[in-house]
Amino acid sequence: MCGIVGYTGPVGGTGALDVVLEGLRRMEYRGYDSAGIVIEADGVLSVDKRAGKLANLEKALTDEPLPLGVTGIGHTRWATHGGPTDANAHPHLSADGRLALVHNGIIENFATLKAELVADGVQFSSETDTEVAAHLVGRAYEDLGDLTEAMRAVCNRLEGAFTLLAVHAGEPGVVVGARRNSPLVVGRGEGANFLGSDVAAFIEYTRQAIELGQDQVVTITKDDVAVIGFDGAPAQTTEYHVDWDASAAEKGGYPNFMMKEIEEQPRAVADTLLGRTDAEGHLVLDELRISESVLRSVDKIVVIACGTSSYAAQVAKYAIEHWCRVPTEVELASEFRYRDPVVNEKTLVVGISQSGETMDTLMAVRHAREQGAKVIAICNTHGSTIPRESDAVIYTHAGPEVAVASTKAFLAQITACYLLGLYLAQLRGNKYEDEVRELLRRLAEVPDQIQQVLDSIEPVRQLGREMANAKVVLFLGRHVGYPVALEGALKLKELAYIHAEGFAAGELKHGPIALIEEGLPVFVVVPSPRGRDSLHGKVVSNIQEIRARGARTIVIAEEGDDDVVPFADTIIRVPQTPTLLAPLVTTVPLQVFACELAMAKGLDVDQPRNLAKSVTVE
Ligand code: G6P
């Protein structure tokens, strides 16, 4: 979603343009559809902003360079109010042109505020909610003569979610930011300071970061960082060292971030398992700061998430119910609070989010806590809003995920769900210690098994290239294979813009089988024959049924499963894993298939059309 960069550096320097553009490049992964920049040089603001990719803005800046200055703000916008046009791109200016402002989020009361301004004769040059804030802060500055105070005064009038950054011609060398329900971090450098939607914006220049709290205003100059609350009182902040390095956010020789991130999955799973057992091999989750007695008294678990994370939630349901015998529901975060769910002090809510900023999930988490439930976040992004607002967090250690569509974070989320399930089972006495230890041992073997899948993936790539012209592809699965089928279909929609559907294999005969026609490709995720025998047999029957109707069957089956051979046009083999852990290996070929097919179609797999990495609106 929108990316924000702010910078102010040494007097006499000229670097703001380069630093801000570099920051915007590093923000590209968040997804956007226009970009803009303002440079302040000797108290004069110069703005350029363009619809489309950053390259459009960069070309415009080459054709007509901005004056060189030491202070600047950049923004990549993902359209909400008004389409992705040059006029709607940020920054927006105040009526006197002396203030420039960028914004991430949605100002919910913008219509009322706009009506007031229009009645007062203010003319608007965009359809955005943001321009309201630009006019308001500009006017407040006229009254107060101080950008920090002007920002604070206006923030107290705004409702909704916003990160705002502003520069004013009257305050050279100063950038002021503010946040509510939307992320903003400070990068502290030597003789230069930075602001960013996340640390990627400035990681090339400094690893020292400051986390801003809710409802805070920050003012940076080249030597100073000052933070106050919206109430004007000085605020406490926490400084920390960022241990992600810049190269972790680069492609490292792969054609795109997605392929790199798919290849990083053995590491992502292994790192997520790291440090979770004590010297005796007992499972310990230090980040779980909810008392054991509360966790023992839980009588219902609700797992909430969006997109790919919601399929990790579905896998969690099978594992947690089987291991812990606690009724577990899965709900799309965007639906959760609107159906008035039955949630109370005995409910444990698990919110899964790679970014930790997804607004639908954040709102669901807040609703759950208001109802008295305890909330555990499973999240990949340290210091992001969802873990901060939860009672506890289990961080996945997948590292930065740059490609918009999720891959390695998904596997890491599933891993974290298993850890949570086993921990609860151990704590509540549903599993003996040796049983938990044995499952952990099997889990520890999975990174190597994912590597085996990746090492023999070439036929899947070939298949992806061959099927570049497919119009429709179906995915079937049962038990934990069902969410894998859903994720396989989602990847193909997101990356290759192909109509794809995932179905529970047993449900096919109740309707979707009507879709089967000669040559239609159907992927089938087959459960282990060593699991529930009847389930395996039934899926093999499902394969026969669709093949008899002309489908081209592409079967993902365990090594040694010979029952599928007569009915599979193509077999993709995966190593044997315990039934519940299978999604960690069966998902991988589906990710590679979608990615390769999209690449064969010449599509941008890292930034698919219309999608954003971090969706910070409801
Ligand atoms: C967006 C992304 C998806 C992601 C979903 C949930 O829609 O495009 O890839 O699965 O958000 O994101 P989260 O960060 O909450 O896991």
XYZ file of C-alpha atoms and ligand atoms in Angstrom:
634
model
C 0.000 0.000 0.000
C 1.200 3.631 0.071
C 4.873 4.111 0.844
C 6.220 7.208 2.535
C 9.784 8.521 2.733
C 11.045 11.685 4.416
C 14.609 12.962 4.622
C 16.553 15.931 5.847
C 20.316 16.042 5.629
C 23.415 18.160 5.920
C 23.323 21.867 5.096
C 25.132 22.480 1.839
C 24.339 18.947 0.741
C 22.342 18.187 -2.391
C 21.284 14.649 -1.748
C 17.581 14.786 -0.876
C 16.360 13.836 -4.350
C 18.546 10.718 -4.571
C 17.805 9.597 -1.018
C 14.057 10.029 -1.404
C 13.951 8.291 -4.797
C 16.003 5.391 -3.438
C 13.592 5.145 -0.513
C 10.650 5.077 -2.920
C 12.291 2.294 -4.924
C 12.553 0.276 -1.733
C 8.898 1.017 -0.991
C 7.772 -0.261 -4.409
C 7.099 -3.703 -3.017
C 4.168 -2.332 -1.026
C 2.168 -1.908 -4.226
C 1.205 1.487 -5.680
C -0.189 3.172 -8.758
C 1.352 6.670 -8.714
C 4.368 8.377 -7.183
C 5.432 11.877 -6.235
C 8.142 13.905 -4.571
C 8.715 17.341 -3.065
C 12.131 18.899 -2.572
C 12.642 21.882 -0.320
C 15.666 23.994 -1.308
C 16.339 27.261 0.504
C 12.728 27.609 1.530
C 11.316 26.910 -1.941
C 9.190 23.808 -2.523
C 9.310 22.004 -5.887
C 6.919 19.149 -6.602
C 6.661 16.502 -9.306
C 4.144 13.622 -9.274
C 3.071 11.090 -11.871
C 0.510 8.366 -12.359
C 1.939 4.879 -12.923
C 5.230 3.335 -11.900
C 8.148 5.171 -10.346
C 9.920 5.010 -13.722
C 7.416 7.603 -15.028
C 8.357 9.997 -12.251
C 12.060 9.313 -12.722
C 11.803 10.035 -16.446
C 9.981 13.299 -15.761
C 12.695 14.269 -13.268
C 15.401 13.537 -15.837
C 13.618 15.618 -18.487
C 12.985 18.464 -16.077
C 15.136 18.192 -12.936
C 14.016 19.644 -9.612
C 16.334 22.071 -7.797
C 18.786 20.260 -5.513
C 17.953 20.474 -1.827
C 18.678 18.897 1.529
C 15.098 18.119 2.524
C 12.428 16.090 0.764
C 9.421 13.814 0.960
C 8.399 11.031 -1.402
C 5.229 8.999 -1.727
C 3.955 5.993 -3.615
C 0.147 5.988 -3.689
C -2.321 3.124 -3.902
C -5.535 4.800 -4.971
C -8.490 4.971 -2.552
C -10.212 8.375 -2.984
C -9.989 9.238 -6.672
C -8.263 7.261 -9.430
C -4.514 6.935 -9.983
C -3.925 10.231 -11.844
C -1.169 12.865 -11.748
C -3.536 15.242 -9.942
C -4.464 12.731 -7.256
C -0.862 11.627 -6.703
C 0.810 13.026 -3.587
C 2.244 15.440 -2.413
C -0.674 17.858 -2.135
C -0.173 21.553 -1.552
C -1.903 24.056 0.710
C -3.755 26.925 -0.991
C -0.736 29.262 -0.701
C 1.583 26.575 -2.086
C 3.916 26.909 0.931
C 3.101 23.508 2.435
C 3.402 20.063 0.823
C 1.935 16.971 2.438
C 1.728 13.229 1.771
C -0.595 10.729 3.400
C -1.129 7.021 3.861
C -4.509 5.744 5.063
C -8.013 7.163 4.935
C -9.342 10.303 6.599
C -12.843 9.163 7.398
C -14.336 12.583 8.163
C -12.810 14.226 5.093
C -16.195 15.011 3.516
C -17.292 17.187 6.449
C -13.924 18.930 6.607
C -13.893 19.459 2.851
C -17.375 21.001 2.934
C -16.156 23.489 5.556
C -13.131 24.425 3.471
C -15.142 24.754 0.257
C -17.667 26.988 2.065
C -14.684 29.107 3.040
C -13.676 29.490 -0.599
C -10.870 26.909 -0.780
C -10.434 25.375 -4.224
C -9.475 21.716 -4.524
C -7.296 20.366 -7.297
C -7.732 16.627 -6.580
C -10.399 14.134 -5.512
C -8.354 12.899 -2.557
C -9.110 12.973 1.147
C -5.447 13.947 1.594
C -5.821 17.399 0.093
C -8.125 18.310 2.982
C -5.248 17.724 5.381
C -2.862 19.765 3.208
C -5.222 22.765 3.291
C -5.915 22.394 6.989
C -2.251 22.157 8.012
C -1.392 25.074 5.691
C -4.057 27.244 7.315
C -3.108 26.171 10.827
C 0.480 27.193 10.052
C -0.702 30.686 9.101
C -2.247 30.976 12.568
C 0.386 29.205 14.638
C 3.610 29.853 12.696
C 4.935 26.413 13.659
C 4.694 23.276 11.527
C 4.738 20.797 14.433
C 1.949 22.627 16.245
C -0.024 23.036 13.014
C 0.228 19.296 12.345
C -0.796 18.451 15.887
C -3.781 20.786 15.799
C -5.040 19.261 12.563
C -4.466 15.646 13.642
C -6.799 16.259 16.551
C -9.540 17.042 14.034
C -8.959 14.016 11.789
C -10.706 10.666 12.127
C -9.629 7.381 10.604
C -6.198 6.058 9.747
C -3.348 8.248 8.655
C 0.366 8.704 8.420
C 1.097 12.274 7.378
C 4.392 13.906 6.413
C 4.746 17.595 5.647
C 7.333 20.239 4.779
C 6.747 23.992 4.846
C 8.595 26.744 2.977
C 8.736 28.703 6.254
C 10.716 25.953 8.017
C 13.625 24.893 5.815
C 15.342 21.651 6.815
C 12.367 20.377 8.829
C 10.070 17.427 8.128
C 7.086 16.789 10.390
C 5.263 13.451 10.528
C 2.265 12.119 12.429
C 0.551 8.774 12.777
C -2.691 7.173 13.873
C -3.595 3.588 12.946
C -0.992 3.618 10.190
C 2.760 2.950 10.374
C 5.643 5.446 10.545
C 9.225 4.806 11.666
C 12.137 7.166 12.173
C 15.646 6.389 10.926
C 18.329 8.133 12.938
C 21.464 8.884 10.931
C 24.653 10.936 11.378
C 23.810 14.518 10.452
C 20.713 13.293 8.625
C 17.399 11.836 9.746
C 14.751 9.818 7.950
C 11.081 8.898 8.098
C 9.538 5.883 6.406
C 6.479 3.673 6.263
C 8.915 0.929 7.190
C 12.643 0.558 7.692
C 13.227 -0.484 4.075
C 12.871 3.224 3.199
C 16.186 4.100 4.860
C 17.992 0.846 5.612
C 20.673 1.704 3.071
C 21.675 4.715 5.204
C 21.038 3.769 8.818
C 20.084 0.787 10.962
C 19.067 2.867 13.988
C 15.294 3.196 14.086
C 12.726 4.683 16.425
C 9.279 3.200 16.743
C 6.508 5.790 16.925
C 3.461 5.126 19.058
C -0.184 5.750 18.298
C -1.229 9.423 18.019
C 2.245 10.923 17.915
C 3.846 13.781 15.979
C 7.540 13.638 15.079
C 9.706 16.522 13.951
C 13.052 15.807 12.315
C 15.909 18.111 11.455
C 19.317 16.940 10.329
C 20.511 16.666 13.952
C 17.398 16.134 15.981
C 14.313 13.980 16.399
C 11.511 15.254 18.676
C 8.324 13.323 19.394
C 5.159 14.556 21.103
C 1.678 13.140 21.539
C -1.397 14.593 19.859
C -2.023 16.119 23.320
C 1.231 18.100 23.064
C 3.053 16.234 25.843
C 6.576 14.920 25.137
C 6.364 11.223 24.234
C 8.427 8.194 25.207
C 9.965 6.395 22.240
C 11.918 3.205 21.801
C 15.041 3.131 19.686
C 16.147 -0.182 18.197
C 18.696 -1.647 15.835
C 17.389 -3.074 12.568
C 18.992 -6.428 11.847
C 17.580 -6.879 8.323
C 20.307 -5.920 5.891
C 19.712 -4.169 2.607
C 20.790 -7.187 0.551
C 18.035 -9.255 2.183
C 15.645 -6.967 0.347
C 17.270 -7.426 -3.030
C 16.809 -10.098 -5.642
C 20.125 -11.892 -5.198
C 20.412 -13.157 -8.745
C 16.841 -14.432 -9.167
C 14.706 -13.015 -11.985
C 12.287 -11.566 -9.461
C 11.672 -11.372 -5.729
C 9.001 -14.041 -5.876
C 11.339 -16.764 -7.177
C 13.903 -15.723 -4.598
C 11.343 -15.862 -1.835
C 10.048 -19.275 -2.964
C 13.646 -20.565 -2.837
C 14.089 -19.074 0.645
C 11.308 -21.212 2.089
C 13.453 -23.922 3.705
C 15.241 -21.110 5.599
C 11.971 -19.337 6.447
C 10.532 -22.489 8.031
C 13.787 -23.394 9.787
C 14.206 -19.871 11.179
C 10.633 -19.853 12.421
C 11.369 -23.049 14.352
C 14.609 -21.652 15.783
C 14.915 -21.189 19.503
C 11.521 -22.653 20.362
C 12.740 -25.549 22.519
C 14.610 -25.538 25.816
C 17.583 -27.708 26.772
C 15.230 -30.630 27.580
C 13.501 -30.341 24.213
C 10.296 -28.819 25.648
C 8.462 -26.386 23.476
C 8.826 -22.817 24.786
C 7.241 -19.744 23.283
C 8.753 -16.803 25.090
C 6.735 -14.243 23.204
C 3.489 -15.712 24.576
C 2.791 -13.382 27.443
C -0.616 -14.758 28.327
C -0.765 -16.694 31.574
C -0.880 -20.474 31.399
C -4.076 -20.544 33.449
C -5.811 -18.293 30.906
C -4.647 -20.499 28.033
C -5.870 -23.597 29.889
C -9.311 -22.093 30.371
C -9.829 -21.268 26.680
C -12.905 -23.053 25.323
C -12.886 -21.768 21.760
C -10.256 -20.547 19.317
C -11.027 -18.225 16.409
C -8.368 -17.675 13.753
C -8.750 -14.518 11.675
C -6.774 -13.364 8.659
C -7.029 -12.168 5.043
C -5.846 -13.487 1.686
C -3.078 -16.046 1.779
C -2.852 -15.711 5.555
C -6.462 -16.921 5.787
C -5.419 -20.208 4.182
C -2.697 -20.591 6.826
C -5.550 -20.057 9.301
C -7.471 -22.937 7.716
C -4.481 -25.245 8.105
C -4.259 -24.099 11.746
C -7.824 -25.267 12.345
C -7.072 -28.857 11.328
C -3.904 -28.967 13.430
C -5.212 -27.228 16.552
C -8.462 -29.188 16.713
C -6.644 -32.487 16.183
C -3.873 -31.799 18.688
C -5.690 -29.720 21.313
C -9.345 -30.813 21.016
C -10.495 -27.181 21.260
C -13.242 -26.099 18.827
C -11.512 -23.819 16.329
C -13.218 -21.502 13.856
C -11.638 -19.718 10.933
C -13.024 -16.429 9.761
C -12.057 -13.866 7.155
C -11.019 -10.804 9.150
C -13.127 -8.543 6.933
C -16.283 -10.446 7.949
C -15.495 -11.101 11.596
C -16.715 -8.067 13.510
C -19.668 -7.378 11.233
C -21.480 -10.600 12.101
C -21.429 -9.910 15.839
C -19.359 -13.012 16.683
C -19.768 -14.812 20.010
C -16.440 -14.017 21.636
C -15.663 -13.671 25.350
C -12.909 -14.049 27.972
C -12.696 -17.768 27.253
C -12.066 -17.231 23.557
C -8.558 -17.170 22.178
C -8.338 -15.195 18.949
C -5.340 -15.748 16.676
C -4.722 -12.989 14.118
C -2.401 -13.955 11.283
C -0.778 -11.249 9.184
C 2.486 -11.096 7.287
C 2.632 -7.312 7.319
C 0.979 -6.730 10.671
C -0.746 -3.739 9.113
C -3.742 -5.223 7.289
C -6.598 -2.991 8.351
C -9.291 -5.696 8.168
C -7.248 -7.900 10.499
C -6.356 -5.028 12.825
C -10.005 -4.049 13.198
C -10.976 -7.663 13.890
C -8.224 -7.900 16.536
C -9.476 -4.729 18.211
C -13.042 -6.001 18.173
C -11.998 -9.314 19.734
C -10.126 -7.549 22.532
C -13.064 -5.252 23.200
C -15.158 -8.375 23.751
C -12.677 -9.605 26.352
C -10.892 -12.214 24.232
C -7.151 -12.690 24.422
C -5.423 -12.162 21.098
C -2.250 -13.784 19.810
C -0.761 -12.323 16.637
C 1.234 -14.427 14.210
C 3.223 -11.867 12.290
C 6.333 -11.396 10.154
C 6.960 -7.712 10.774
C 8.474 -6.618 14.060
C 6.931 -3.625 15.716
C 3.986 -3.491 13.319
C 0.556 -2.517 14.566
C -1.220 -5.889 14.885
C 1.371 -7.462 17.234
C 1.587 -4.204 19.155
C -2.134 -4.260 19.755
C -2.315 -7.966 20.619
C -1.793 -9.643 23.995
C 1.013 -11.755 22.619
C 2.851 -12.438 19.394
C 4.559 -15.327 17.707
C 6.862 -13.802 15.121
C 7.494 -15.762 11.965
C 11.076 -15.333 10.858
C 10.627 -15.403 7.095
C 12.611 -12.154 6.603
C 11.326 -9.311 4.435
C 8.826 -10.458 1.835
C 9.005 -8.089 -1.097
C 6.856 -9.732 -3.796
C 3.289 -8.520 -3.309
C 1.774 -12.016 -3.352
C 2.817 -14.036 -0.334
C 4.917 -17.236 -0.508
C 7.565 -17.728 2.168
C 5.518 -15.865 4.762
C 2.684 -18.378 4.167
C 4.887 -21.369 4.978
C 6.303 -19.550 7.997
C 2.770 -18.742 9.200
C 1.726 -22.395 8.920
C 4.847 -23.331 10.887
C 3.978 -20.828 13.615
C 0.430 -22.225 13.751
C 1.848 -25.719 14.325
C 4.039 -24.360 17.117
C 1.050 -22.709 18.733
C -1.054 -25.879 18.388
C 1.661 -28.063 19.903
C 2.318 -25.585 22.685
C -1.372 -25.524 23.632
C -1.579 -29.305 23.416
C 1.435 -29.624 25.727
C 0.105 -27.024 28.147
C -3.419 -28.368 28.279
C -2.263 -31.962 28.601
C -3.752 -33.173 25.317
C -0.414 -34.540 24.204
C 2.355 -36.188 26.180
C 5.727 -34.489 26.115
C 7.259 -37.257 24.049
C 4.478 -36.935 21.474
C 5.103 -33.192 21.177
C 8.819 -33.836 20.904
C 8.287 -36.383 18.138
C 6.113 -33.956 16.159
C 8.736 -31.232 16.620
C 11.366 -33.620 15.346
C 9.273 -34.282 12.251
C 8.689 -30.554 11.820
C 12.447 -29.951 11.996
C 12.862 -32.333 9.039
C 10.515 -30.325 6.841
C 12.995 -27.613 5.680
C 15.092 -30.357 4.037
C 11.957 -31.822 2.488
C 11.004 -28.432 1.031
C 14.538 -28.251 -0.355
C 14.029 -31.652 -2.004
C 10.880 -30.346 -3.682
C 12.790 -27.285 -4.923
C 15.713 -29.395 -6.134
C 13.421 -31.438 -8.375
C 11.138 -28.612 -9.484
C 12.197 -28.330 -13.141
C 9.281 -30.428 -14.531
C 6.859 -28.101 -12.699
C 8.483 -25.061 -14.303
C 8.212 -26.795 -17.668
C 4.524 -27.425 -17.003
C 4.026 -23.751 -16.150
C 5.599 -22.672 -19.423
C 3.569 -25.215 -21.405
C 0.319 -24.041 -19.873
C 0.864 -20.314 -20.435
C -2.260 -20.180 -22.604
C -4.591 -21.886 -20.127
C -7.841 -19.998 -19.562
C -9.190 -21.892 -16.543
C -7.434 -24.127 -14.005
C -9.051 -25.957 -11.105
C -7.449 -27.134 -7.852
C -8.828 -29.869 -5.617
C -7.818 -30.957 -2.148
C -9.218 -32.489 1.017
C -8.427 -32.062 4.699
C -5.275 -29.872 4.909
C -4.973 -30.258 1.140
C -8.100 -28.112 0.736
C -6.517 -24.813 1.902
C -3.488 -25.764 -0.211
C -5.803 -26.027 -3.249
C -7.301 -22.628 -2.390
C -3.832 -21.098 -2.129
C -2.769 -22.711 -5.429
C -5.785 -21.130 -7.126
C -5.157 -17.741 -5.478
C -1.531 -17.706 -6.628
C -2.616 -18.333 -10.213
C -5.227 -15.564 -10.068
C -2.820 -13.089 -8.465
C 0.246 -13.761 -10.607
C -1.086 -14.954 -13.956
C -4.597 -13.386 -14.042
C -6.018 -16.800 -14.889
C -9.455 -17.810 -13.706
C -8.674 -20.444 -11.094
C -10.788 -22.046 -8.398
C -9.970 -24.283 -5.471
C -12.554 -26.801 -4.295
C -12.852 -29.350 -1.535
C -12.510 -32.529 -3.589
C -15.523 -34.126 -1.889
C -17.710 -31.180 -2.860
C -16.976 -31.494 -6.558
C -19.820 -33.903 -7.238
C -22.272 -31.432 -5.687
C -21.852 -28.891 -8.453
C -18.425 -27.877 -9.732
C -18.015 -31.158 -11.629
C -20.251 -29.540 -14.258
C -17.237 -27.377 -15.165
C -15.139 -30.358 -16.241
C -14.660 -30.608 -19.985
C -12.165 -32.135 -22.369
C -8.606 -31.006 -21.603
C -9.441 -28.817 -18.558
C -6.370 -28.808 -16.297
C -7.138 -29.909 -12.735
C -4.516 -30.063 -9.981
C -5.287 -32.560 -7.232
C -3.495 -32.414 -3.877
C -3.622 -36.027 -2.677
C -3.495 -36.807 1.058
C -0.992 -39.334 2.316
C -2.098 -42.979 2.038
C -0.558 -43.337 5.498
C -3.076 -40.887 6.941
C -6.772 -41.708 7.050
C -6.964 -44.487 4.527
C -10.524 -43.813 3.486
C -9.677 -40.173 2.695
C -6.838 -41.135 0.386
C -9.051 -43.674 -1.386
C -11.811 -41.128 -1.846
C -9.507 -38.559 -3.410
C -8.194 -41.218 -5.789
C -11.847 -41.873 -6.765
C -12.326 -38.105 -7.303
C -9.386 -38.136 -9.708
C -10.955 -40.986 -11.630
C -14.290 -39.152 -11.833
C -12.821 -36.028 -13.377
C -10.501 -37.897 -15.688
C -13.428 -39.929 -16.993
C -14.983 -36.586 -17.988
C -11.922 -35.472 -19.944
C -9.960 -33.432 -17.376
C -6.183 -33.270 -17.650
C -5.158 -34.446 -14.177
C -2.034 -33.063 -12.525
C -1.559 -34.908 -9.273
C 0.574 -33.887 -6.314
C 1.239 -37.096 -4.426
C 3.627 -38.475 -1.888
C 6.593 -40.559 -2.985
C 5.556 -44.200 -3.020
C 1.840 -43.505 -3.544
C 1.260 -45.806 -6.517
C -2.542 -45.744 -6.359
C -2.654 -42.438 -8.254
C -0.447 -43.571 -11.135
C -3.165 -44.984 -13.431
C -5.266 -41.799 -13.249
C -2.641 -39.054 -13.372
C -1.653 -37.382 -16.632
C 1.183 -35.721 -14.709
C 2.527 -36.619 -11.273
C 4.410 -34.191 -9.063
C 6.093 -36.072 -6.229
C 6.623 -34.673 -2.741
C 8.460 -36.309 0.190
C 6.522 -38.225 2.824
C 5.516 -36.022 5.760
C 3.084 -36.498 8.650
C -0.412 -35.794 7.292
C -0.941 -32.493 9.106
C 2.456 -31.107 8.064
C 1.956 -31.849 4.346
C 0.938 -28.258 3.335
C 4.537 -27.165 3.918
C 5.631 -29.319 0.976
C 2.515 -29.588 -1.231
C 2.128 -25.799 -1.550
C 5.580 -25.333 -3.077
C 4.944 -26.815 -6.558
C 1.752 -24.761 -6.857
C 3.657 -21.536 -6.095
C 6.365 -22.379 -8.630
C 3.759 -23.343 -11.257
C 1.910 -20.019 -10.919
C 5.111 -17.995 -10.910
C 6.610 -19.734 -13.943
C 3.366 -19.529 -15.906
C 3.057 -15.794 -15.165
C 6.686 -15.244 -16.191
C 6.027 -17.144 -19.431
C 3.177 -14.697 -20.069
C 5.623 -11.837 -19.542
C 3.850 -10.558 -16.424
C 5.329 -8.686 -13.472
C 5.085 -11.387 -10.813
C 6.399 -9.155 -8.029
C 3.812 -6.448 -8.505
C 0.672 -7.905 -10.028
C -1.915 -5.458 -11.302
C -4.394 -3.998 -8.792
C -2.777 -5.661 -5.767
C -1.092 -4.146 -2.738
C 1.239 -5.891 -0.310
C -0.094 -4.232 2.758
C -3.755 -3.295 2.539
C -4.276 -0.572 5.119
C -7.901 0.245 4.286
C -11.023 -1.750 5.145
C -2.877 -8.466 0.559
C -1.756 -9.195 -0.162
C -1.888 -10.692 0.066
C -1.937 -10.999 1.556
C -3.079 -10.230 2.231
C -2.999 -10.343 3.741
O -4.080 -8.691 -0.070
O -1.780 -8.903 -1.551
O -0.764 -11.354 -0.498
O -2.117 -12.364 1.738
O -2.956 -8.845 1.928
O -1.846 -9.689 4.181
P -1.192 -9.872 5.608
O -0.010 -8.926 5.587
O -2.218 -9.458 6.614
O -0.787 -11.284 5.749
